Amino acid sequence: MYVNCMFCQKDLGRNRVVEHFPVGRRLVFDGARGRLWVVCQKCERWNLTPLEERWEAVEECERLFRKTRIRAQTENMGLARHAEGVVLVRVGEPYREEFAAWRYGDQFGRRRRKAILTTAGVIVAGGAVLSAGLAAGIISGAVLGQSGNWVNLYVNGRTLTKIRATDGKLLKMKRPDILKTRLVESGDEQGWGIQVQKGKRTELYTGPEARLVAGQLLPHINAGGGKKSTVREAVSRIEEAGHPEALLRELSTWKHEGFWKETTGLVGKLAAPTKLALEMALHEEEERRALEGELWLLEQRWKEAEEIAAIADGLLLTDEDEAFLERHRKPA
């Protein structure tokens, strides 16, 4: 098995993800035609792998791709980044879009555990202070009666993040401020924006600024995380919308039945799974946008590489070789 690029002779690198082909950090595979390329990170040329080394590797890449969240997809090609940093590019018709609950399950689970531990710590610390005060005889019954509010004072009194207002001023956002965040309709191509309220001041963000602000605020709105069942509900919520961007536009017009008009788009009033789905959708769309340009370029290079691969695989093949290829190729 070669480890150097056929064009620039540079090392193609290694991976610990594809057991049957541990060469390269970017692999392009076509299960229908039985092709596997390694893309050189130096010259970006596509190295077609030998026939005898590619079949198990192609099947393994297919399995890994199915388990990895699809970041970008066109009619002919999909691109995904494995957790180990290996990029997998799949040539062929796209899978039905699926949102993998496991991708967010650990993240939201850690938040939930952290929130529980933080709350418990504040309660224990407050109880210790009260006990010491009672022992010293310096805490009144009125103060003792208000001890249950200590957790709320701690949670609501901290500055969680700062956002830039339209006039350049930094707004210190505490939890009560963040919970007033609204998704609102906008007249631009994006179709939604973010409205933030700090005291009597109201700020409206649209376009890329809305994505930036939402990315800052949503993790704090969802600071309590969620159980696995809640995360699964959130995944289903996005699937029902059909697309992450569609969910964002839908929630910008959401209104809680039986409440005043002012609740339209109010993120803090959304159900827990929907709030998690909102954060997921924002992340998915941002990652997709970041990789769409790269995927377009890969597709152009694939067309060139496929022409060469078709010629290379067809050279000097016997009838037995052709029969072998037909047995291993997947239906297009």
Short mmCIF file of N, CA, C and O in Angstrom, two decimals, residues 155-158 174-181 197:
data_model
loop_
_atom_site.label_atom_id
_atom_site.label_comp_id
_atom_site.label_asym_id
_atom_site.label_seq_id
_atom_site.Cartn_x
_atom_site.Cartn_y
_atom_site.Cartn_z
N VAL A 155 -28.43 32.63 40.18
CA VAL A 155 -28.59 32.32 38.76
C VAL A 155 -28.91 33.56 37.95
O VAL A 155 -28.37 33.78 36.86
N ASN A 156 -29.80 34.43 38.49
CA ASN A 156 -30.26 35.58 37.73
C ASN A 156 -29.38 36.81 37.86
O ASN A 156 -29.53 37.77 37.09
N GLY A 157 -28.47 36.80 38.82
CA GLY A 157 -27.66 38.00 39.06
C GLY A 157 -26.35 38.07 38.30
O GLY A 157 -25.69 39.10 38.29
N ARG A 158 -25.97 36.98 37.63
CA ARG A 158 -24.69 36.96 36.93
C ARG A 158 -24.82 37.45 35.49
O ARG A 158 -25.83 37.21 34.84
N LYS A 174 -27.97 39.24 31.39
CA LYS A 174 -28.21 38.30 32.48
C LYS A 174 -29.36 37.36 32.07
O LYS A 174 -30.02 37.59 31.08
N ARG A 175 -29.57 36.34 32.85
CA ARG A 175 -30.56 35.34 32.46
C ARG A 175 -31.95 35.94 32.22
O ARG A 175 -32.60 35.60 31.22
N PRO A 176 -32.47 36.82 33.09
CA PRO A 176 -33.79 37.40 32.80
C PRO A 176 -33.83 38.16 31.48
O PRO A 176 -34.85 38.16 30.80
N ASP A 177 -32.72 38.80 31.11
CA ASP A 177 -32.66 39.51 29.83
C ASP A 177 -32.68 38.51 28.67
O ASP A 177 -33.39 38.70 27.68
N ILE A 178 -31.90 37.46 28.80
CA ILE A 178 -31.77 36.47 27.73
C ILE A 178 -33.09 35.77 27.47
O ILE A 178 -33.43 35.45 26.32
N LEU A 179 -33.87 35.53 28.53
CA LEU A 179 -35.15 34.83 28.37
C LEU A 179 -36.20 35.68 27.66
O LEU A 179 -37.26 35.18 27.29
N LYS A 180 -35.92 36.96 27.43
CA LYS A 180 -36.83 37.83 26.68
C LYS A 180 -36.50 37.82 25.18
O LYS A 180 -37.14 38.52 24.40
N THR A 181 -35.52 37.04 24.79
CA THR A 181 -35.12 36.97 23.39
C THR A 181 -36.26 36.44 22.52
O THR A 181 -36.96 35.50 22.90
N GLN A 197 -33.88 42.32 24.31
CA GLN A 197 -34.32 43.40 25.20
C GLN A 197 -33.42 43.45 26.43
O GLN A 197 -33.18 42.45 27.10
#
